[in-house]
XYZ file of C-alpha atoms in Angstrom:
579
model
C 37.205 2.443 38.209
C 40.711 4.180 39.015
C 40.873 6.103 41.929
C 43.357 7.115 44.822
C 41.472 5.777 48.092
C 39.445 2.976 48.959
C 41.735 1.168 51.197
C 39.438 1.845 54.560
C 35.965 0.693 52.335
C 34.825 -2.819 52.212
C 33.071 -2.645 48.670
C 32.341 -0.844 45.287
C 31.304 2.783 44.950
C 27.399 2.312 43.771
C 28.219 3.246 39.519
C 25.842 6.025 39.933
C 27.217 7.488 42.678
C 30.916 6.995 41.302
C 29.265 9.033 38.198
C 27.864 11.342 40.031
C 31.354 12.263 41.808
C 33.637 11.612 38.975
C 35.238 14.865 37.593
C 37.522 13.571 34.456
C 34.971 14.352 31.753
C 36.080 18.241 32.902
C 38.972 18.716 35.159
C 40.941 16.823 32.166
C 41.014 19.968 31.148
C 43.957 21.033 33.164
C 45.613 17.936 32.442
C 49.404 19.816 31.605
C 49.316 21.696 34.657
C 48.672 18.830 36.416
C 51.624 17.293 34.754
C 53.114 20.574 35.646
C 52.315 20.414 39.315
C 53.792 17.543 40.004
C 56.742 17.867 37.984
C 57.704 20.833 40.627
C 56.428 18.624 43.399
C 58.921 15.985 42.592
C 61.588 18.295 42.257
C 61.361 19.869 45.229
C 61.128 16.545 47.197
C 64.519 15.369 45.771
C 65.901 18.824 46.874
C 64.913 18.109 50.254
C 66.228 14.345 50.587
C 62.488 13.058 50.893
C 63.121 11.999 47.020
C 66.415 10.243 45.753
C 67.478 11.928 42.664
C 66.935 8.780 40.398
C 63.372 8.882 41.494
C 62.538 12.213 40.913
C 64.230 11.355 36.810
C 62.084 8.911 36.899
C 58.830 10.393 37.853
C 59.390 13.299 35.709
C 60.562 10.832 32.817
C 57.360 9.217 33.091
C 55.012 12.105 33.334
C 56.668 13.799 30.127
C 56.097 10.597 28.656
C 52.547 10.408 29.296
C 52.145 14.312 28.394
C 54.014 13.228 24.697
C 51.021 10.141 24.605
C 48.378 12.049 25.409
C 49.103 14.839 22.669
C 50.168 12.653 20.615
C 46.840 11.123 20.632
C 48.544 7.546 21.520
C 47.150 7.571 25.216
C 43.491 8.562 25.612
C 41.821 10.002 28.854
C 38.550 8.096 29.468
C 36.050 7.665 32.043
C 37.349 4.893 33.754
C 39.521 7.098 35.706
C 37.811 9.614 38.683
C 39.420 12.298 37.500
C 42.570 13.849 36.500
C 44.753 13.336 39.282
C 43.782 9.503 39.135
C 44.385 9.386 35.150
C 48.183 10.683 35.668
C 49.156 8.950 38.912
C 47.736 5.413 37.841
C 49.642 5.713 34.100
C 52.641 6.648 35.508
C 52.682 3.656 38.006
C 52.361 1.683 34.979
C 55.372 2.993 33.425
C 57.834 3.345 36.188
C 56.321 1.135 39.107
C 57.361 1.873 42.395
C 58.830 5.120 41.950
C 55.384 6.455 40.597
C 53.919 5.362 44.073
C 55.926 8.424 45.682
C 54.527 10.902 43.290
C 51.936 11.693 46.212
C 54.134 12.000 48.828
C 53.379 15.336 50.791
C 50.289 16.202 48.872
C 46.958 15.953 48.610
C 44.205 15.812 46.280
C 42.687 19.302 48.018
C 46.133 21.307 47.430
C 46.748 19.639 44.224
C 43.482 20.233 42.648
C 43.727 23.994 43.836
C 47.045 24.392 42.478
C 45.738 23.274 39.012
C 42.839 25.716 38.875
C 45.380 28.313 40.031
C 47.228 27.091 37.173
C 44.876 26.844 34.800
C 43.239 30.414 35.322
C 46.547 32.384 35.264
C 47.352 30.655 32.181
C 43.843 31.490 30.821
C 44.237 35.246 32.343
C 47.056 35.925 30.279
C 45.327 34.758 26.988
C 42.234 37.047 28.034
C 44.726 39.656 28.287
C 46.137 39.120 24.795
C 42.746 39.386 23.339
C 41.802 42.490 24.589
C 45.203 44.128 23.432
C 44.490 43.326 20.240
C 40.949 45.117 20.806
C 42.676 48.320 22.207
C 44.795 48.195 19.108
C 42.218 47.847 16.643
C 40.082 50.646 18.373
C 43.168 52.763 18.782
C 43.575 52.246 14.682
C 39.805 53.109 14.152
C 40.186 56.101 16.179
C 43.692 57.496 14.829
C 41.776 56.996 11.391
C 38.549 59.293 12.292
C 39.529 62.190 13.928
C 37.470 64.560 11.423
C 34.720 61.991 11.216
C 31.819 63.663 12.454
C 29.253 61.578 13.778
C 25.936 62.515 16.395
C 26.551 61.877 20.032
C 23.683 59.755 21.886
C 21.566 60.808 25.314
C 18.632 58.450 25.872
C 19.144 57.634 22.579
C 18.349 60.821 20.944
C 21.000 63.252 19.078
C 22.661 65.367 21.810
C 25.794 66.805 20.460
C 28.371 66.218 17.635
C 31.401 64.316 18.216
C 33.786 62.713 16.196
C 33.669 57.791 15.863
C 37.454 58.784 17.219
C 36.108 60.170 20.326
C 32.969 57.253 20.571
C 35.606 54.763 19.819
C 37.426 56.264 22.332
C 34.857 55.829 25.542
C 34.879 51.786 24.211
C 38.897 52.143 24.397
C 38.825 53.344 27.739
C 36.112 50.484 28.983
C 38.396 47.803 27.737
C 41.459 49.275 28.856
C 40.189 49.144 32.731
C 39.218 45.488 31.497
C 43.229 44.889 31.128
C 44.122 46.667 34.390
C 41.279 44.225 36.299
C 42.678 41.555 34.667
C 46.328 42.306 36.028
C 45.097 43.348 39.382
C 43.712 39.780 39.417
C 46.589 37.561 38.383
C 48.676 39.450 41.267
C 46.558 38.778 43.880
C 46.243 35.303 42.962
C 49.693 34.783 42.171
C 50.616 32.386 45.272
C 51.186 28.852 45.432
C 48.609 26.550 47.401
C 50.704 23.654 46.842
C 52.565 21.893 50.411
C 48.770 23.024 52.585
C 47.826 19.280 52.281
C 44.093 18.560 52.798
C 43.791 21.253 55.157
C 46.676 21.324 57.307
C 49.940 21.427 55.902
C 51.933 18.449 56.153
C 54.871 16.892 58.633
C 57.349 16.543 55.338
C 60.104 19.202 55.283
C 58.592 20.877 52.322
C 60.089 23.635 50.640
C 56.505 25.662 49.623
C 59.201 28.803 48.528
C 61.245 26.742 46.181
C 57.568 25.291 44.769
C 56.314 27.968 44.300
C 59.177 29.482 42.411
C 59.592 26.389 40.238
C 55.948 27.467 38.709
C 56.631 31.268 38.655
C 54.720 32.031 41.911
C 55.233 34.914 43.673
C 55.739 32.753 46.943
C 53.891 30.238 48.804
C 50.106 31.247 50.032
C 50.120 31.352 54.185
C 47.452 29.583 55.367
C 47.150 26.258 54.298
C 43.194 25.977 55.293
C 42.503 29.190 52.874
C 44.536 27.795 50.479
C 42.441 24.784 49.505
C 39.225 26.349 50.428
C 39.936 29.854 48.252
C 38.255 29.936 44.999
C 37.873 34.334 45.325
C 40.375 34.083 42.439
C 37.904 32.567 39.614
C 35.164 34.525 41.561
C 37.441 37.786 40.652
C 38.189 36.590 37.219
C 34.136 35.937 36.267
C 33.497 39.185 37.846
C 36.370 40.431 35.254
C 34.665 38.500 32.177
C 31.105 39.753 33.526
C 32.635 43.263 32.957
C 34.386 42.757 29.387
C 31.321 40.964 28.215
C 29.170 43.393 29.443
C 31.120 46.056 27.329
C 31.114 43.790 24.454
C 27.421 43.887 24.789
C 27.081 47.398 24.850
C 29.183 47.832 21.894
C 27.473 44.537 19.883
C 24.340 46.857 21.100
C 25.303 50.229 19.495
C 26.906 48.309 16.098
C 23.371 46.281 15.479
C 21.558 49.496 15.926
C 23.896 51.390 13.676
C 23.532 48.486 11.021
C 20.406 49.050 10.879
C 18.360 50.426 7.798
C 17.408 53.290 9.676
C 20.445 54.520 10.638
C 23.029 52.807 8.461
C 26.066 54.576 9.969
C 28.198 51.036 9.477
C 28.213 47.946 6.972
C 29.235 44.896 8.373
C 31.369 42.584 6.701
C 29.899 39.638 4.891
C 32.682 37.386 6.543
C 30.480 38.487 10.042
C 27.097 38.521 8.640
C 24.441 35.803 7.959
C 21.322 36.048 5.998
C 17.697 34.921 6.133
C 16.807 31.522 5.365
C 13.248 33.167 3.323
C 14.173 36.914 2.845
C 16.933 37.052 0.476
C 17.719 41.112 0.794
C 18.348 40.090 4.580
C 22.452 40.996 6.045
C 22.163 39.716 9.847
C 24.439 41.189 12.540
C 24.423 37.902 13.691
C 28.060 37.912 15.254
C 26.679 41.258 17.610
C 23.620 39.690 18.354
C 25.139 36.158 19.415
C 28.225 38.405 21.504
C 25.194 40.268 23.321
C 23.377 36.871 24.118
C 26.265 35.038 25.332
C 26.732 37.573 27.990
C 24.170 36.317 30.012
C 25.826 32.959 30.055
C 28.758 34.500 31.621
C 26.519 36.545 33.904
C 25.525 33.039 35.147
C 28.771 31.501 35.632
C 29.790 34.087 38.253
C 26.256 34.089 39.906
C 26.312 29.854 39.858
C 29.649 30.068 41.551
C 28.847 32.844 44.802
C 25.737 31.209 44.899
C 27.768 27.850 45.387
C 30.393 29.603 47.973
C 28.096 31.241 49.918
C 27.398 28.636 52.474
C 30.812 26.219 52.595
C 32.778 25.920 56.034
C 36.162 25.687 55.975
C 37.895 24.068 54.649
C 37.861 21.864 51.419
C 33.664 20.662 50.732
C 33.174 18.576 47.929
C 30.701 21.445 46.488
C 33.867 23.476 45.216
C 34.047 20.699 42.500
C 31.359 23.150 40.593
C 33.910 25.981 39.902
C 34.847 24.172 36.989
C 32.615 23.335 34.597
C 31.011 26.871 34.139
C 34.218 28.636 34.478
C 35.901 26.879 31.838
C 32.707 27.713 29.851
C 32.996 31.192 30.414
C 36.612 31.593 30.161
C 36.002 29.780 26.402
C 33.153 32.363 25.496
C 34.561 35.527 26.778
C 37.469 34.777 24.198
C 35.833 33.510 21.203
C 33.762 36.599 21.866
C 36.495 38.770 22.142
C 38.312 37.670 18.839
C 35.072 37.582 17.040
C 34.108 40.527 17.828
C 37.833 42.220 17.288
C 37.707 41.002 13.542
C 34.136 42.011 12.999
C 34.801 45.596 14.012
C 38.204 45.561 12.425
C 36.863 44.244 8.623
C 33.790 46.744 9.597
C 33.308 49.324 7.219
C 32.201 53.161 8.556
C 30.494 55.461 6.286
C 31.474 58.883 7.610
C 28.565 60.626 4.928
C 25.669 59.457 6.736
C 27.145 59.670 10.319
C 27.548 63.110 9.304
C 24.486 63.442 7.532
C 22.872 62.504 10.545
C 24.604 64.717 13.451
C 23.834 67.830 11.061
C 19.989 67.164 10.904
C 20.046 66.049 14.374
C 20.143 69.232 15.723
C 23.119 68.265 17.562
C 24.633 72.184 16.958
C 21.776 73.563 18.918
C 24.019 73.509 21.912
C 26.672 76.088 19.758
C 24.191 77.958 18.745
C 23.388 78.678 22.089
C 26.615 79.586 23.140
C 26.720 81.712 19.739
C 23.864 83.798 21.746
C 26.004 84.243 24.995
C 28.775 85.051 23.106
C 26.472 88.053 21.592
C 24.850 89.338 25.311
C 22.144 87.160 25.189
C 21.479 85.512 28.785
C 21.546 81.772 28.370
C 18.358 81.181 29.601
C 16.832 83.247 26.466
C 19.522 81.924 24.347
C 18.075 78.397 25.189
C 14.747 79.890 24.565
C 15.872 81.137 20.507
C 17.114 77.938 19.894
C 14.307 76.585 20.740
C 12.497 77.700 18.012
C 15.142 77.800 15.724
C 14.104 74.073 15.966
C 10.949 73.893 15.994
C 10.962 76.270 13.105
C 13.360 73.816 11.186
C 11.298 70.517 12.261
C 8.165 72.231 10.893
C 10.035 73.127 7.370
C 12.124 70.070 7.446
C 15.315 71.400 7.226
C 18.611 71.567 9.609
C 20.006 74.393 11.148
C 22.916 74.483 8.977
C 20.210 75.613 5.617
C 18.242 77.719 7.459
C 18.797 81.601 5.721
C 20.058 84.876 7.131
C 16.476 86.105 6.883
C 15.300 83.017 8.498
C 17.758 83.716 11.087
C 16.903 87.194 11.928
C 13.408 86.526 12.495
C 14.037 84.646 15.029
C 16.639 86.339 16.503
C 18.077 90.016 15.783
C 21.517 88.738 17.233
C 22.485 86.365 14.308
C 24.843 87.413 11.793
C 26.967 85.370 9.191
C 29.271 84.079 11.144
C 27.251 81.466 12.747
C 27.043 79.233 9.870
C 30.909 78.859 10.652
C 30.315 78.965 14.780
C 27.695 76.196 14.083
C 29.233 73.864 11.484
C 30.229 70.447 12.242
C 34.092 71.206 11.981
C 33.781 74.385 14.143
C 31.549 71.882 16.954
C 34.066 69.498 17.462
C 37.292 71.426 16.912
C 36.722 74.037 19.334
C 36.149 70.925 22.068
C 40.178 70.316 23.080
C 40.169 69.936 26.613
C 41.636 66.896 27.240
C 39.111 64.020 27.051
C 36.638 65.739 24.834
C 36.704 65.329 20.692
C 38.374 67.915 19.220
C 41.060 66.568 17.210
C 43.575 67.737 18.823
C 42.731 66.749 21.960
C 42.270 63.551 20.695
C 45.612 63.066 19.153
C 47.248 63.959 22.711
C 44.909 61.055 23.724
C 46.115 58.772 21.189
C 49.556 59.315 21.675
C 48.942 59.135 25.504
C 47.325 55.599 25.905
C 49.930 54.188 23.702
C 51.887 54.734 25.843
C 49.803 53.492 28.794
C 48.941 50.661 26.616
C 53.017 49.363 26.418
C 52.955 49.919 30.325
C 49.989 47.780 30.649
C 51.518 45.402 28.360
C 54.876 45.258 30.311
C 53.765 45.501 33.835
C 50.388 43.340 33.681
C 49.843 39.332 33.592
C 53.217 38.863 35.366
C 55.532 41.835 33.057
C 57.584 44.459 33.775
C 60.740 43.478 35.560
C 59.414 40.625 36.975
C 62.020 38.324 34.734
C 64.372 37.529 38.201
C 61.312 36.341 40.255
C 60.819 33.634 37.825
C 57.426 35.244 36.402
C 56.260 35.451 33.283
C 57.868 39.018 32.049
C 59.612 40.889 29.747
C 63.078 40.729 28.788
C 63.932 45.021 28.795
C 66.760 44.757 26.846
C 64.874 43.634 23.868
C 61.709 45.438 24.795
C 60.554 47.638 21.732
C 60.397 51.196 21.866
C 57.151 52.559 20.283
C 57.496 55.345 18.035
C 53.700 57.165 17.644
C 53.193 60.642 15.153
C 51.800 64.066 17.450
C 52.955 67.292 17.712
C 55.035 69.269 20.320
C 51.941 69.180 22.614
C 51.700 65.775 23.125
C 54.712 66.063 25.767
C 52.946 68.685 27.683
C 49.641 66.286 27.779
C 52.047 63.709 29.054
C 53.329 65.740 31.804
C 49.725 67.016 33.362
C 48.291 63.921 32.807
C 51.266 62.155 34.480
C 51.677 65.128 36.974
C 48.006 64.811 38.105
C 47.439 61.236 38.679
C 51.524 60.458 39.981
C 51.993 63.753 42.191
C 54.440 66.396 41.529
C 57.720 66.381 39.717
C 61.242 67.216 40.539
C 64.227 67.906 38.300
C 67.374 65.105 38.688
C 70.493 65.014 36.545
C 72.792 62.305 35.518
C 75.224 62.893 38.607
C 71.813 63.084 41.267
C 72.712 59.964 43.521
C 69.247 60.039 44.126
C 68.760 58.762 40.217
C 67.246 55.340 39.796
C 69.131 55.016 36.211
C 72.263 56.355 34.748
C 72.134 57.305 30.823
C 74.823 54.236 30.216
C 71.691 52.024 31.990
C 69.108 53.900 29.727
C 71.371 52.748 26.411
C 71.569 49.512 27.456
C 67.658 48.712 28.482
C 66.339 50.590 25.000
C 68.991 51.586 22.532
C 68.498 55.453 22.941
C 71.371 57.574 23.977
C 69.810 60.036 26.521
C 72.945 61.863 27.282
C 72.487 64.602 24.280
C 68.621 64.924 25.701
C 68.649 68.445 26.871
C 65.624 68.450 29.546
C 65.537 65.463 32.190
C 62.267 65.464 34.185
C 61.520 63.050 37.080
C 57.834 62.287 38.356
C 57.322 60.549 41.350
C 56.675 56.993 41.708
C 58.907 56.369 38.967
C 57.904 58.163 35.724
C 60.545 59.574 33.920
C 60.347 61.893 30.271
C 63.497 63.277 28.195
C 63.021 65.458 25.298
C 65.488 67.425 22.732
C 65.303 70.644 21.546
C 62.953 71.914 18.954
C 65.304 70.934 15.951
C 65.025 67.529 17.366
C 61.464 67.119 18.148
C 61.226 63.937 20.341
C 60.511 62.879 23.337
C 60.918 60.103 25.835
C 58.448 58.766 28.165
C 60.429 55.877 30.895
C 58.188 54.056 33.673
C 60.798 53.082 36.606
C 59.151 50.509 39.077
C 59.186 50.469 42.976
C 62.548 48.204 42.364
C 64.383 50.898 40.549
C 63.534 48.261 36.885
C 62.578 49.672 33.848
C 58.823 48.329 33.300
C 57.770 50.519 30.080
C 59.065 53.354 27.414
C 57.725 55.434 24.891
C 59.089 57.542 21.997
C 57.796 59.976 20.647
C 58.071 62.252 17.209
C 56.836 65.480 17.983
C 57.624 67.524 15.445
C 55.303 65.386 12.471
């Protein structure tokens, strides 16, 4: 049994209780930031004289040549070590000797094992984060492809009104996209080294936590050395986070397994993401839905198993913490084999826009219009409601829609009807006349479109450790090389990008090229993103850093530029109006 105490005991840990405590058949798991860990440990102990230089080469020598083993497959982790700490410290004393001895030196188990999970979970974060941009492009694909597909929109489950699977793909895009903004929000916050706090209360080596923490992209060294082995808010956070995303998974495995259905058959699932019946050979399961919507719970549990777990644990490090693991690396593997599943299942899916049309016109869903079609006439709405009323009835009892009922029919009912509401009813007239921004007229919806694009490559650049972050040592993006995305709209989508910008930054103020107060000159502009801005003949500044150029109507483009709090470029976004 390899472990790194023992010297004040007199005899064996009982093998059940050694068992009981051991963690290696989990925390192995984290075995290269381990590795990681202490390779900036070491380093940072020569820097500061507690280390000669040949020992730190040594150390790190030795730990890349256990990391080489153990991928290698040549060097196996087994249960004869406690855990992972134990596994790394113990081989490397058998490769370098002494100088392994000193790998400890200044640390303990409580600030080394929190440093891992740290670790571990922004590494994991980032991955999460990948997955669901892939989702937000695939929906964003779906939705640029269906803006005249006209499909029934859902209250308490019954046909309400028509909208188009661009605008229902939509509310999904918007879920997931919050899911991306959590996820960043998270890996900020938790984005501080625990590494130097010791067991509990720092240590009496000269330590240099900074230069740690920068070794390992930190943001800087956490500040109290008893919350820094004792926090675990960060995986509670991220569960919450994975609660969320699975619970929109779920609600969109929900709507798919009711739209595969025979009754409504609004999709058809690819057979690549569909089972069959073992007995009942005309059987095409939604299996992949079904199993996405299950595994939520699980998740669910996770974060519930680990506040349950916290909720009673003085400060500072209790051996109880051990239990974040196990169930968060569960969940953490689930919500992304859900994600991609689910991401190629919707992606290979196959929509057919007949019957979701089909079905919004005999729904009824244009009772609503033909309301308005009343008002619009001098009929109080309360009457109007009243009309169509039994314009429905009248069509439920003859089994018809709304849309095949005749003049005569009509004007039975109500003098007030002429021939234009066949046109103020239709399906086409329904949706397109709905263009206030967020609703699913088309071209609304392309202003949408071209709009979270755009917030999508700011999310992209600024989340998980982006946007300008390259100098701190982070994990960013490189500007200079940063892609700018080119989407198709019209001349409107600029205006949409100024009042939507406009009402969630604040107002705007004109600058120039010569305002001192001007974060970026044109010459910086060329350089970050390969677009000469000089020629640009409006220059519009909003506050807190968003910037947008566009030409003149010959030109027909448009430039949207995201300026951090440190003056950095963190996003930008082309545009072709004039398509």
């Amino acid at each position: 049994m390899a472990q790194l105490w023992g010297g004040r005991f007199t005899k064996e840990t009982d093998k059940l209780v050694y068992n009981f405590n051991a963690s290696i058949g989990f925390d192995q798991k984290f075995f290269h930031q381990d590795v990681q860990g202490s390779k900036a440990h070491v380093t940072m102990l020569a820097k500061q004289g507690i280390l000669t230089e040949d020992e730190k080469n040594q150390i790190i020598a030795g730990l890349d040549s256990i990391v080489a083993d153990v991928d290698s497959g040549k060097l196996e982790i087994t249960s004869e070590y406690e855990d992972i700490h134990s596994f790394v410290e113990a081989n490397l004393i058998d490769r370098i000797g002494d100088a392994g001895k000193k790998l400890h030196t200044g640390r303990s188990r409580n600030d080394q094992v929190a440093l891992d999970m740290k670790l571990y979970v922004r590494d994991e974060i980032k991955e999460i984060d990948e997955l669901v941009k892939k989702l937000l492009e695939t929906l964003n694909k779906i939705m640029e492809e269906n803006l005249h597909t006209y499909m029934p929109g859902f209250t308490h489950l019954q046909k309400a009104q028509p909208i188009t699977l661009a605008h229902h793909m939509g509310a999904y895009f918007e879920m997931f996209r919050r899911d991306r903004g959590r996820l960043a929000d998270i890996y900020d916050r938790m984005n501080y080294c625990p590494l130097g706090s010791g067991a509990l209360a720092g240590t009496t080596y000269p330590l240099d936590r900074a230069y740690s923490a920068e070794l390992m992209g930190f943001a800087g060294p956490t500040m109290n050395s008893m919350d820094s082995v004792a926090d675990r808010d960060y995986v509670i956070e991220l569960l919450s986070a994975m609660s969320t995303i699975m619970m929109h998974l779920s609600r969109f495995s929900e709507e798919i397994i009711i739209w595969n259905s025979n009754e409504y058959q609004f999709v058809e699932i690819d057979d690549a993401y569909s089972t069959g019946s073992s007995i009942m050979p005309q059987k095409k399961n939604p299996d992949i839905a079904e199993l996405v919507r299950g595994k939520t719970g699980r998740v669910y549990g996770a974060l519930m198993s680990i506040l349950t777990t916290m909720k009673g644990i003085p400060l500072a490090y209790n051996k109880d913490m051990q239990e974040d693991k196990e169930l968060t690396f569960d969940a953490i593997d689930t919500v992304k084999g859900c994600l991609a599943l689910f991401e190629g299942m919707i992606s290979t899916m196959k929509f057919r826009n007949d019957v979701m049309e089909n079905s919004a016109k005999h729904g009824f869903t244009n009772a609503t219009d033909a309301a308005d079609y009343l008002v619009n006439h001098g009929v109080p709405f309360r009457d109007a409601h009243g009309i169509v009323g039994q314009l429905v009835l009248y069509c439920i009892e003859h089994k018809k829609a709304l849309d095949d009922m005749t003049m005569e029919e009509f004007k039975a009912i109500s003098p007030v009807f002429e021939e234009d509401i066949y046109d103020a009813t239709s399906m086409e007239t329904c949706v397109n006349k709905r263009n206030t921004i967020g609703a699913p007229g088309p071209e609304a919806m392309k202003k949408v479109i071209a709009l979270v694009l755009t917030v999508m490559m700011m999310l992209s650049l600024t989340a998980c450790g982006g946007g300008g972050t390259k100098d701190t040592g982070l994990p960013g993006i490189d500007m200079k090389s940063a892609e700018v995305q080119t989407v198709s709209s019209d001349r409107a989508t600029l205006e949409v990008l100024n009042e939507t910008f406009s009402t969630y930054l604040g107002g705007l103020n004109y600058f120039t090229d010569s305002d001192p107060q001007a974060k970026l000159t044109y010459a910086d502009l060329k350089e970050h993103i390969g677009v000469d801005c000089s020629t640009y003949q409006y220059q519009e500044e909003y506050q807190r850093g968003v910037y947008t150029w566009y030409t003149g109507e010959d030109d027909a483009c448009a430039l949207a530029l995201f300026i951090g709090d440190n003056g950095k470029l963190v996003a930008a976004g082309a545009y072709n109006l004039g398509m």
